[in-house]
Short mmCIF file of C-alpha atoms in Angstrom, two decimals:
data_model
loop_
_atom_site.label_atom_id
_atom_site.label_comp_id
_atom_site.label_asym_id
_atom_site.label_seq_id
_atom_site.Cartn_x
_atom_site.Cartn_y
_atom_site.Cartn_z
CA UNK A 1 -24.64 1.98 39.40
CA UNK A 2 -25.08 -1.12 41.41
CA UNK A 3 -24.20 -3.11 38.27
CA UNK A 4 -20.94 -1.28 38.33
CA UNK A 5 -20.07 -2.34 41.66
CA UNK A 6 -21.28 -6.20 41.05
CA UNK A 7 -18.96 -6.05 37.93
CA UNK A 8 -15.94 -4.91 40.23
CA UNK A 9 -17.06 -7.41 42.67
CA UNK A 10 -16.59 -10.06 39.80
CA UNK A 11 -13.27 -8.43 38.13
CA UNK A 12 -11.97 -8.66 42.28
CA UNK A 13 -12.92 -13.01 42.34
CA UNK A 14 -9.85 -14.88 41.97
CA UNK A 15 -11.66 -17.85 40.59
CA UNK A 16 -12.52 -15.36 37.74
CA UNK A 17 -9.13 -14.77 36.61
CA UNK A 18 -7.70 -18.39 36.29
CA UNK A 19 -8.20 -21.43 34.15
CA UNK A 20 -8.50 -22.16 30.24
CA UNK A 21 -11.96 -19.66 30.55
CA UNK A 22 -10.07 -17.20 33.32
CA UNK A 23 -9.79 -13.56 32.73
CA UNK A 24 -5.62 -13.68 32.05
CA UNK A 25 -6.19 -16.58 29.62
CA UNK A 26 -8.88 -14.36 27.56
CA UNK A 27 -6.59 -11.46 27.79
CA UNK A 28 -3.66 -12.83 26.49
CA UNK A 29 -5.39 -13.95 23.32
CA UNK A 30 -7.38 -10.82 22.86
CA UNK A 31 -3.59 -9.14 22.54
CA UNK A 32 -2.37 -11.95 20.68
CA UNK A 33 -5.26 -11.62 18.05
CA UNK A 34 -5.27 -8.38 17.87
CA UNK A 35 -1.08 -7.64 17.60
CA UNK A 36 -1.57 -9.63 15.18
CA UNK A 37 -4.38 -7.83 13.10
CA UNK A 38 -2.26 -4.24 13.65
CA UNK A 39 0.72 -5.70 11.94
CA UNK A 40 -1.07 -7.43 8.82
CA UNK A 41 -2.98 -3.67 8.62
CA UNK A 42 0.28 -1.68 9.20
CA UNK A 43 1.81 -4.10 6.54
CA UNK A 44 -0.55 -3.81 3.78
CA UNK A 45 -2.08 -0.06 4.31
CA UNK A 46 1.38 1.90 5.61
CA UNK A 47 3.84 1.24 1.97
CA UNK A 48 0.39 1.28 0.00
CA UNK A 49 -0.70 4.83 1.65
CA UNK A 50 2.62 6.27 1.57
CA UNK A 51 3.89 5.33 -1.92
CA UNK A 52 0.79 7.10 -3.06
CA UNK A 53 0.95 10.08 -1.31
CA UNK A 54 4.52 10.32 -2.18
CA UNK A 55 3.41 9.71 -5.93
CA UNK A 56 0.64 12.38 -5.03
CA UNK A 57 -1.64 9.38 -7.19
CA UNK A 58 -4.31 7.46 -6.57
CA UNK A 59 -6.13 9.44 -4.09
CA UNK A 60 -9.49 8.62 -4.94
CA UNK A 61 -8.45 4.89 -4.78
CA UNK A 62 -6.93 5.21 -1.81
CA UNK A 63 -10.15 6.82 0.07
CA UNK A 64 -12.54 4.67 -1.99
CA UNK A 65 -10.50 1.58 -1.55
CA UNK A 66 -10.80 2.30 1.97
CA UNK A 67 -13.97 3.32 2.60
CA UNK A 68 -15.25 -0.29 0.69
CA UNK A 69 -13.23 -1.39 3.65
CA UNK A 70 -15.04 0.49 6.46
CA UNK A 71 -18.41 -0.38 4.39
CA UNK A 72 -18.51 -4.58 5.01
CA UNK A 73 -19.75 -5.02 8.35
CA UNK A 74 -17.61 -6.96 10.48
CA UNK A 75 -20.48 -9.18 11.00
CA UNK A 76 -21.33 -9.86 7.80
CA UNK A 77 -18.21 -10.65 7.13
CA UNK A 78 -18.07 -13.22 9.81
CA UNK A 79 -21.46 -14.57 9.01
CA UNK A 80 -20.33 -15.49 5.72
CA UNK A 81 -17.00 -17.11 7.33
CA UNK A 82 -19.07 -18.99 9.09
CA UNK A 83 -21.34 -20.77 6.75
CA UNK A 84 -17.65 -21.66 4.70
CA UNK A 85 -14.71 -24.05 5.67
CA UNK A 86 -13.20 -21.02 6.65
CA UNK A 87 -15.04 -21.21 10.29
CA UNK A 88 -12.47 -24.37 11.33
CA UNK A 89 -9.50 -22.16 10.44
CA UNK A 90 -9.03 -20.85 13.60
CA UNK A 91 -8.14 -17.09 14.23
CA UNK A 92 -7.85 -16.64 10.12
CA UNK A 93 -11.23 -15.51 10.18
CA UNK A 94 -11.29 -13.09 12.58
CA UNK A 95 -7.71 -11.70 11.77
CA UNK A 96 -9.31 -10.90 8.36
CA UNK A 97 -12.38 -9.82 9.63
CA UNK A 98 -10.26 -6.87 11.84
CA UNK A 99 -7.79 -6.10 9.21
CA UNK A 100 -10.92 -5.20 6.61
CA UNK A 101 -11.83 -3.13 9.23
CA UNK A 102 -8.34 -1.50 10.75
CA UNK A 103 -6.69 -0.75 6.86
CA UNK A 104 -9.42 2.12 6.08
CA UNK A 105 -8.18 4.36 9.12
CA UNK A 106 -4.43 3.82 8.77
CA UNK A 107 -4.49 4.12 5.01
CA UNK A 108 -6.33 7.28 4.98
CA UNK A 109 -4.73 8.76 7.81
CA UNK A 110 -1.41 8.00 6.32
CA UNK A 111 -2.67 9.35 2.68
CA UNK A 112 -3.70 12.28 3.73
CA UNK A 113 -0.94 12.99 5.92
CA UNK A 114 1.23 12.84 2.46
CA UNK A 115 -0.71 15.01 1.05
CA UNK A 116 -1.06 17.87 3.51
CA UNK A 117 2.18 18.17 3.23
CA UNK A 118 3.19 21.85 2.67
CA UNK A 119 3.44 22.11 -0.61
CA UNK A 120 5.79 24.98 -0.50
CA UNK A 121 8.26 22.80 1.72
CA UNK A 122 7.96 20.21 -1.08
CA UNK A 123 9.02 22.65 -3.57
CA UNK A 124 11.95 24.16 -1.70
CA UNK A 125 12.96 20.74 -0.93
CA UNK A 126 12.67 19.76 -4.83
CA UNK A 127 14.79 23.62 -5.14
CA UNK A 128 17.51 22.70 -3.35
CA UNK A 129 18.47 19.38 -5.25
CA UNK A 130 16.52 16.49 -2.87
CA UNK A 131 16.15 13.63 -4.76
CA UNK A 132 12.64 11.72 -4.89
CA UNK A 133 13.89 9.66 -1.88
CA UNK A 134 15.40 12.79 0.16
CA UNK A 135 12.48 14.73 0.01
CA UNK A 136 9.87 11.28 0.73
CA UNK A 137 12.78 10.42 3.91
CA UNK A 138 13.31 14.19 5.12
CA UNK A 139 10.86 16.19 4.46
CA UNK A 140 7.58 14.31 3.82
CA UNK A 141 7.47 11.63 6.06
CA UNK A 142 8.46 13.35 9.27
CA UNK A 143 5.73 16.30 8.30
CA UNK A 144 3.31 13.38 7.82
CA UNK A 145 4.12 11.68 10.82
CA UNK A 146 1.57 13.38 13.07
CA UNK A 147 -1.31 11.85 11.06
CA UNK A 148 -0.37 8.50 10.22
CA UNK A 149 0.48 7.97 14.42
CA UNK A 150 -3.33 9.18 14.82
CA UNK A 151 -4.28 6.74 12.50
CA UNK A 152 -2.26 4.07 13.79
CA UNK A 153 -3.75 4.72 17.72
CA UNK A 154 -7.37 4.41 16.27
CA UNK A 155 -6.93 1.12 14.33
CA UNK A 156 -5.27 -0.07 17.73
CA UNK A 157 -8.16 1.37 19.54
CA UNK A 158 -10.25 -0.38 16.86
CA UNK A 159 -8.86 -3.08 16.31
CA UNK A 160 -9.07 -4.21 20.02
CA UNK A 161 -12.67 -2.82 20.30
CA UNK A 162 -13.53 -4.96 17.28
CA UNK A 163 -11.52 -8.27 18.57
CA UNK A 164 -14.69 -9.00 20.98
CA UNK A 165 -16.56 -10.62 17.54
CA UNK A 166 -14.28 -13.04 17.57
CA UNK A 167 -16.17 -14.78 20.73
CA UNK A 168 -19.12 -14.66 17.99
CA UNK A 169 -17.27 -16.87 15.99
CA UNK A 170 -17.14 -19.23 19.42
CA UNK A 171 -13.11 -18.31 19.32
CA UNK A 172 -11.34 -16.83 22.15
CA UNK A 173 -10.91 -12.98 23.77
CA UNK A 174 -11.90 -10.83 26.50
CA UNK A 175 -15.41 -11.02 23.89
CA UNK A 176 -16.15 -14.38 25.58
CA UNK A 177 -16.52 -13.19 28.86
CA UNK A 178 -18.97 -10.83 27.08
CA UNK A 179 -20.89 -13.27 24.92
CA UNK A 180 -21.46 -16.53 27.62
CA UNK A 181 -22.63 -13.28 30.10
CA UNK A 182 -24.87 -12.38 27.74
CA UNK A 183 -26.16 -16.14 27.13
CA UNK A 184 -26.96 -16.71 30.81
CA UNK A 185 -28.36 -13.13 31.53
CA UNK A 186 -25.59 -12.45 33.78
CA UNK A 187 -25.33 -8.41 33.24
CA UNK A 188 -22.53 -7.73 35.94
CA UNK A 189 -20.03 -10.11 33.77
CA UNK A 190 -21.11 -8.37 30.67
CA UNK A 191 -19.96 -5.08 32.40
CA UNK A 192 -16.74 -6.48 33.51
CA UNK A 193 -15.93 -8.02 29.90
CA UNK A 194 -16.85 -4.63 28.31
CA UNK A 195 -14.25 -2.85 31.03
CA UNK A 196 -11.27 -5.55 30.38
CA UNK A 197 -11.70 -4.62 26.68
CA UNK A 198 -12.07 -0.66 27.66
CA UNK A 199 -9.06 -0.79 30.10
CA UNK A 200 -7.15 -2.57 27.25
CA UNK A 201 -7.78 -0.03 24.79
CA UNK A 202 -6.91 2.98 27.01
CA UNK A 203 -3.75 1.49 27.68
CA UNK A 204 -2.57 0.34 24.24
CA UNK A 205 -3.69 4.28 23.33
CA UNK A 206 -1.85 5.54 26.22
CA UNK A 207 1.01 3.47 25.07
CA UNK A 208 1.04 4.65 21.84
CA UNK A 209 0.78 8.39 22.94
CA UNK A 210 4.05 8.18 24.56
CA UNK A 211 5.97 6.47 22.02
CA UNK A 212 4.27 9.41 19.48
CA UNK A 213 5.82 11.83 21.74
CA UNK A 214 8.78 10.26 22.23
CA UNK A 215 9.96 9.72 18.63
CA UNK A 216 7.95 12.13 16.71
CA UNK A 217 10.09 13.65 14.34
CA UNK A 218 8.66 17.35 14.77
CA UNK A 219 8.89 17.42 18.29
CA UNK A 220 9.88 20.72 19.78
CA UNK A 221 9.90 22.80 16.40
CA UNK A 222 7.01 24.54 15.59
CA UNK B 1 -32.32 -25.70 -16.08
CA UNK B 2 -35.03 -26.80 -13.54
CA UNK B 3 -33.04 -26.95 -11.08
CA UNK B 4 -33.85 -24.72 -7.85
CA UNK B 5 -31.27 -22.73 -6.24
CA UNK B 6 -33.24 -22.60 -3.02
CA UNK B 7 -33.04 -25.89 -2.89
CA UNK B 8 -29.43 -26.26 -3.37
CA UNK B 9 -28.68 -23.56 -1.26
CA UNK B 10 -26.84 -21.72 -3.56
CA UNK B 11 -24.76 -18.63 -2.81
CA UNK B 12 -26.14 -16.63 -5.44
CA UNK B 13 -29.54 -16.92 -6.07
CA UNK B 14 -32.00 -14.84 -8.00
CA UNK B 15 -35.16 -16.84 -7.03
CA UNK B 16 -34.27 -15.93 -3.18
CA UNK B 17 -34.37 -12.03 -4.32
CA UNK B 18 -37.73 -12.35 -6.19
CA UNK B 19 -39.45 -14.25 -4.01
CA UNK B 20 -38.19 -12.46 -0.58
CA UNK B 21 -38.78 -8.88 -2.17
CA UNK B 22 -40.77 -7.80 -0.10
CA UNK B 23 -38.76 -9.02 3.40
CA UNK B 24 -36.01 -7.71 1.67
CA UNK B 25 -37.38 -4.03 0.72
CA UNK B 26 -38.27 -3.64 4.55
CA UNK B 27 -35.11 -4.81 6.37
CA UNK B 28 -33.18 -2.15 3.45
CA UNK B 29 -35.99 0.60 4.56
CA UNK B 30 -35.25 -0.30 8.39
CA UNK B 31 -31.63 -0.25 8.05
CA UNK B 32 -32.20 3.44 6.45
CA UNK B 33 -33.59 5.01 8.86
CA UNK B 34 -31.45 3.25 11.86
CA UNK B 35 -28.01 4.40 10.17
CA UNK B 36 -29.92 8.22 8.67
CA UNK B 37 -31.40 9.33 12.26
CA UNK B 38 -28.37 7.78 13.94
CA UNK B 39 -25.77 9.75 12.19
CA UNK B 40 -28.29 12.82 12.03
CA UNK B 41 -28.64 13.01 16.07
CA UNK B 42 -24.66 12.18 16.42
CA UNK B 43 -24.02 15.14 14.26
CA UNK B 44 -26.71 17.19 16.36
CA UNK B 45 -24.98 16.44 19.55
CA UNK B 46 -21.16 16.02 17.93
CA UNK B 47 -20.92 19.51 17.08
CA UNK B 48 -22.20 21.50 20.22
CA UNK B 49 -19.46 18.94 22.26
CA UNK B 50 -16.41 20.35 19.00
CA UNK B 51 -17.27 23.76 19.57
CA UNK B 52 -17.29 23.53 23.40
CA UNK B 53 -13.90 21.64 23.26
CA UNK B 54 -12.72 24.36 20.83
CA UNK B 55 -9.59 26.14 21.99
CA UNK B 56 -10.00 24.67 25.90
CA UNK B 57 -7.21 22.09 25.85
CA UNK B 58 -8.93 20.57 29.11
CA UNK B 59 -12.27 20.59 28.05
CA UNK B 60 -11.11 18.93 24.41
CA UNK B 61 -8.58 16.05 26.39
CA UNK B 62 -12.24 15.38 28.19
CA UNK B 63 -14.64 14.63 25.28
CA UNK B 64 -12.24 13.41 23.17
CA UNK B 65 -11.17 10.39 26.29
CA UNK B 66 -15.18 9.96 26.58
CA UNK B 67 -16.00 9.60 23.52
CA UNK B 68 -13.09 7.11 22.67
CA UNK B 69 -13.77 5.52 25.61
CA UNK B 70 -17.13 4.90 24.52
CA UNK B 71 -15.96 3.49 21.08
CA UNK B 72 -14.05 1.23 22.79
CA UNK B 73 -17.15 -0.80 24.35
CA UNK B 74 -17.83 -3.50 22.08
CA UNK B 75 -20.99 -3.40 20.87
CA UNK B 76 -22.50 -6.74 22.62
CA UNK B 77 -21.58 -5.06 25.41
CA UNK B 78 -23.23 -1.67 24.85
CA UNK B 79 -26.42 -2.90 23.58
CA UNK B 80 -26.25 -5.29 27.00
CA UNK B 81 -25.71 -1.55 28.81
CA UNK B 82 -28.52 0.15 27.40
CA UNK B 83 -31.10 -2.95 27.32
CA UNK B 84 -32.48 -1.71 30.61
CA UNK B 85 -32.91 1.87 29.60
CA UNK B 86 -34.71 1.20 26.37
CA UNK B 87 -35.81 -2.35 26.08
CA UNK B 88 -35.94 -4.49 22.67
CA UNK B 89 -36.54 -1.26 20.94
CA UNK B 90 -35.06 0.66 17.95
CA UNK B 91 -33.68 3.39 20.40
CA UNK B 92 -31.42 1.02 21.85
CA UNK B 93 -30.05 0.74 18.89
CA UNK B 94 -29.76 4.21 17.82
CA UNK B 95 -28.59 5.01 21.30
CA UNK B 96 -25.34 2.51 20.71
CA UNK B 97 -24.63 3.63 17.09
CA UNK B 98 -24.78 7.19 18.18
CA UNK B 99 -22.37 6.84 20.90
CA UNK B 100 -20.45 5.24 18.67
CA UNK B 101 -20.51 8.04 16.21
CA UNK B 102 -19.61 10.31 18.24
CA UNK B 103 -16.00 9.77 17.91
CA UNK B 104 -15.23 9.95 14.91
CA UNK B 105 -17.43 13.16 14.39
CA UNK B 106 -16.01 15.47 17.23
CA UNK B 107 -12.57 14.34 16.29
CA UNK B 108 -13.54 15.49 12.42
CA UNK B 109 -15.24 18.80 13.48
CA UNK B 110 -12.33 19.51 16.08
CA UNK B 111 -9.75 19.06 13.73
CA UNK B 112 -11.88 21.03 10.82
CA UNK B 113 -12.40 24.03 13.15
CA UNK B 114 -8.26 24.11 14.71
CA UNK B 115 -7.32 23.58 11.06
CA UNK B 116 -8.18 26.92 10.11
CA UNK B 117 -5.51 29.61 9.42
CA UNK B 118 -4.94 31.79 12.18
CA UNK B 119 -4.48 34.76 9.71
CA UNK B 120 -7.82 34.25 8.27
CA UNK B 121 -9.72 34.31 12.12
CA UNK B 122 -7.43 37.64 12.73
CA UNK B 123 -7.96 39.24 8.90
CA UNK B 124 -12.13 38.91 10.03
CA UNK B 125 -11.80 39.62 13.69
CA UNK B 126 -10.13 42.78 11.80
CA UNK B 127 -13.15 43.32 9.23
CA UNK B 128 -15.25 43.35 12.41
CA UNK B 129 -16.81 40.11 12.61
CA UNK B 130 -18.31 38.97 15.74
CA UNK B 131 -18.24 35.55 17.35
CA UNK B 132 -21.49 34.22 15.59
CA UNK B 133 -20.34 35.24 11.94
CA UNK B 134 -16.71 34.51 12.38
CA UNK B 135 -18.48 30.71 13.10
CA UNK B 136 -20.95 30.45 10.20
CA UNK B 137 -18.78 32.31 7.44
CA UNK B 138 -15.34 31.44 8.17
CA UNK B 139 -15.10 29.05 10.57
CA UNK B 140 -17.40 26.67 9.24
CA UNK B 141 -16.85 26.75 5.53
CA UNK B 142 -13.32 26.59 6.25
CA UNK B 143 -13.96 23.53 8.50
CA UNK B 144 -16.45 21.67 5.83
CA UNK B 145 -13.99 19.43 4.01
CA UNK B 146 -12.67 17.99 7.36
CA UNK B 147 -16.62 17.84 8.64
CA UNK B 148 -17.75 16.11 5.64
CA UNK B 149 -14.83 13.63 5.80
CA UNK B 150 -15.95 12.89 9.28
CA UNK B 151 -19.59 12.68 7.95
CA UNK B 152 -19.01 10.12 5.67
CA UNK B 153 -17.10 8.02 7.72
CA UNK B 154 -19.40 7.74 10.57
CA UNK B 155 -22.52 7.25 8.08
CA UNK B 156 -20.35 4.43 6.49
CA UNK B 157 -19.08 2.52 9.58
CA UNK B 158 -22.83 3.12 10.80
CA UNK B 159 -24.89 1.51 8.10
CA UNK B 160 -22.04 -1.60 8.97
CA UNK B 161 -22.51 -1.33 12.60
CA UNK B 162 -26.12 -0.90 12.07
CA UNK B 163 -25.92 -5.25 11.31
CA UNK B 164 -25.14 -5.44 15.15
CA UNK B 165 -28.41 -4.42 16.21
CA UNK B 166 -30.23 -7.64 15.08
CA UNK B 167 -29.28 -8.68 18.34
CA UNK B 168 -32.70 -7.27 19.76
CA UNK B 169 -34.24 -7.63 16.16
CA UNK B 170 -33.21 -3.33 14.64
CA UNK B 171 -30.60 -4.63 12.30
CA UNK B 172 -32.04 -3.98 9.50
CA UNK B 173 -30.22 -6.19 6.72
CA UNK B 174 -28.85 -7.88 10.01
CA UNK B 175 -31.57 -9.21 10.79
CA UNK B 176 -31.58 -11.43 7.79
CA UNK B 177 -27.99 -12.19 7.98
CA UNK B 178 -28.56 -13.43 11.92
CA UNK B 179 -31.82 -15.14 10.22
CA UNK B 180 -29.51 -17.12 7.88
CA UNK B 181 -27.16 -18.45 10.04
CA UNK B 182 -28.28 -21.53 11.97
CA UNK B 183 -29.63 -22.67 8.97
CA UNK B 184 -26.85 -21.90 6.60
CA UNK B 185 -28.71 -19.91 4.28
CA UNK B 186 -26.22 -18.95 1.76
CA UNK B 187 -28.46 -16.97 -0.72
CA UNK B 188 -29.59 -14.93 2.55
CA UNK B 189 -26.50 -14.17 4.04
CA UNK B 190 -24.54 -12.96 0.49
CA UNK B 191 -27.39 -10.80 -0.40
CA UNK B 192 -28.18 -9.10 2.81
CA UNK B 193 -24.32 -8.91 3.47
CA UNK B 194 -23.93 -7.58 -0.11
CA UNK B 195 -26.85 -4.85 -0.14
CA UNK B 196 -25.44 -3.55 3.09
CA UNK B 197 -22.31 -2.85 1.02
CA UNK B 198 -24.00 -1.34 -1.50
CA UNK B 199 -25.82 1.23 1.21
CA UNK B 200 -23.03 1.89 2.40
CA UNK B 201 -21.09 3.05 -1.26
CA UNK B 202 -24.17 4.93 -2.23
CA UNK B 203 -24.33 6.75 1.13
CA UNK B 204 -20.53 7.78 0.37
CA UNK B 205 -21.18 8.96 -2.69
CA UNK B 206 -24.03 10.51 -1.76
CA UNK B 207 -22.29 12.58 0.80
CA UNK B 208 -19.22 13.37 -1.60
CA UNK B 209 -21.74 14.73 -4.22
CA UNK B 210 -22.90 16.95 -1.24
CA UNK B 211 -19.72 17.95 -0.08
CA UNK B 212 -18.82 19.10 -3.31
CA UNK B 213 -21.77 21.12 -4.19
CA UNK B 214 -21.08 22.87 -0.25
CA UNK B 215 -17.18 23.64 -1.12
CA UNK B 216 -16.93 25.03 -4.82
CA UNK B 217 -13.72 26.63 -4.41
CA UNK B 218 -11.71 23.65 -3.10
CA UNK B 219 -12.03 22.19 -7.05
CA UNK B 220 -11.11 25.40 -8.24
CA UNK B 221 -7.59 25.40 -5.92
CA UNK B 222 -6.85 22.25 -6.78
CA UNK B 223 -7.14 22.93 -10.79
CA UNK B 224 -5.27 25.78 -10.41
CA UNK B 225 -1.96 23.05 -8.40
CA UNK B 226 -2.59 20.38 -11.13
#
């Protein structure tokens, strides 16, 4: 435990927090980085997934699609960056690095979401005239709704777990603080990197909890 | 014709794999039994922690904030956490990727076990079933597809994460990719990156073969909706 208390000690130094290499600095491009990732994911996976549960196609390319995702290891991945022209382009690298990794949760969630749908609800919907748009806008999406928020809150969670590699690249993040810890044997810095990047998480999860319960389309009726 | 892809440092390069067999048969063995014995001790401790969360709102808001919480330490940072505990060794390693499993697995198993119908728990309750049965021949079946779902998405993302753990030398096919690096050892790097990849996809499919031969009648509902 006395780690723990050495890590608050450093998270509670001033000196820690300022400059190009200060805590706030590190922070604000871990969010930056990863806001960014989230939306390219969200982009590409939530029309994808949702067009083909709505279709009720392309299942098996939707989870296998994914899962190739999930399978390249982000470090791999980053390895390989690294011995390209690729390594000078900045975030690039690292914002592809977490969208491979955050599209296999959001598109599945949001696929399979579609297609729990109660088929019975589908069916009176189709029975009482709802077009293919109706039913997708009305019925569908707001019964799917649960699952692709759950999705969405672990690819954040990911996402911003993941965003620490990009130090590994020698780019920026709350990951440095990890990384030039770990090069200098400095274990209580380590801790307090790893608890920026927790606290972080929880938050953007807490975050997105409320705005779930806020706008969810089946609140209250069940 | 003569010209040598080692030398060049090409990307692809079948004198690398030929001549490297062997390194390369033992880092793929390694990175087997990391991701297999990680994934088989998450699932071990995964499912005790679902069942316990089971129906206690409290108890399920608990594990499921730990165990996110834990998948939220980045993995530099958890392998830094556990150093003291286990030392260069492979059960650092398997420590981290079973924490990291975790998550995924109790959420899977949670969600399998509340997903089943009320009306089938009362219908056996009513045929007399105790607690143990109701588990093993209604609960659980019922709960497979959403178990196996979880199964195969922790042993994927492990055999990836696995790569992380050439850190203190376990990475199996990470080891060669951390190998390749400060010399820029294309051929090294593709290959290892690529046959982790390939683990991966045949681990899937591995797992969907078995999920299928587990739950017969799901195939038979769905032929009877299409």
């Amino acid at each position: 435990m006395g780690v723990f208390t050495q890590a608050w000690t450093w998270l509670a130094t001033g000196s820690h927090w300022s400059g190009e290499d200060g805590a706030w600095h590190r922070l604000g491009e871990h969010v930056y980085v990863s806001a960014l990732a989230l939306l390219v994911s969200c982009l590409i996976a939530l029309p994808l997934a949702l067009w083909l549960g709505h279709i009720g196609k392309g299942g098996a390319l939707a989870v296998n699609l994914s899962n190739v995702g999930r399978a390249i290891p982000v470090f791999a991945v980053l390895a390989l960056f690294m011995v390209t022209p690729l390594r000078n382009a900045g975030y690039l690298p690292t914002v592809i690095a977490l969208v491979l990794f955050a599209v296999p949760p959001l598109l599945t969630n949001a696929y399979v979401g579609m297609r729990e749908v109660d088929p019975a609800a589908v069916e009176a919907a189709r029975g009482m005239g709802m077009s293919g748009r109706q039913l997708f806008l009305q019925v569908e999406l707001p019964l799917a709704y649960p699952l692709i928020m759950t999705g969405l809150r672990s690819a954040a969670v990911q996402i911003i777990a993941t965003a620490t590699i990009a130090a590994m690249a020698g780019l920026g993040g709350l990951g440095r603080i990890v990384t030039e810890g770990f090069a200098v044997y400095d274990t209580p810095q380590v801790v307090a990197g790893a608890m920026l990047v927790a606290a972080l998480a929880l938050l953007v999860e807490g975050v997105l909890v409320a705005v779930d319960r806020i706008f969810s389309p089946v609140r209250g009726r069940s | 014709m003569a010209r040598n892809c080692l030398a060049a440092n090409d990307w692809i390069c079948w004198e690398y794999v030929s001549s490297r067999s062997q390194e390369l048969t033992d880092a793929t063995v390694q990175h087997i039994w990391i991701t297999a014995v990680s994934v088989l001790i998450g699932l071990l401790v995964a499912f005790p922690l679902a069942l316990l969360a089971r129906g206690r709102k409290g108890v399920a808001a608990t594990v499921l904030g730990i165990t996110t919480v834990l998948y939220t330490v980045p993995s530099l940072a958890m392998f830094a956490l556990l150093l003291p505990l286990f030392g260069l060794s492979a059960g650092l390693v398997i420590t981290g990727l079973v924490l990291y499993s975790l998550t995924i697995l109790v959420r899977n198993i949670l969600a399998g076990l509340e997903s089943v119908p009320p009306d089938a728990l009362e219908a056996a309750r009513g045929m007399g079933y105790g607690r143990i049965r109701l588990l093993f021949e209604v609960e659980l079946p019922l709960a497979l597809p959403a178990l196996m779902a979880g199964l195969r998405i922790a042993t994927v993302a492990t055999v990836a994460l696995t790569t992380i753990g050439s850190l203190v030398d376990h990475g199996g096919l990470g080891n060669l990719i951390e190998q390749g690096l400060p010399t820029f050892f294309k051929a090294q790097i593709l290959t290892a990156s690529v046959l982790c990849v390939v683990l991966a996809i045949a681990a899937d499919l591995l797992l969907l073969g078995l999920q299928r031969l587990l739950t017969p009648w799901t195939r038979i509902r769905t032929a009877k909706a299409g």
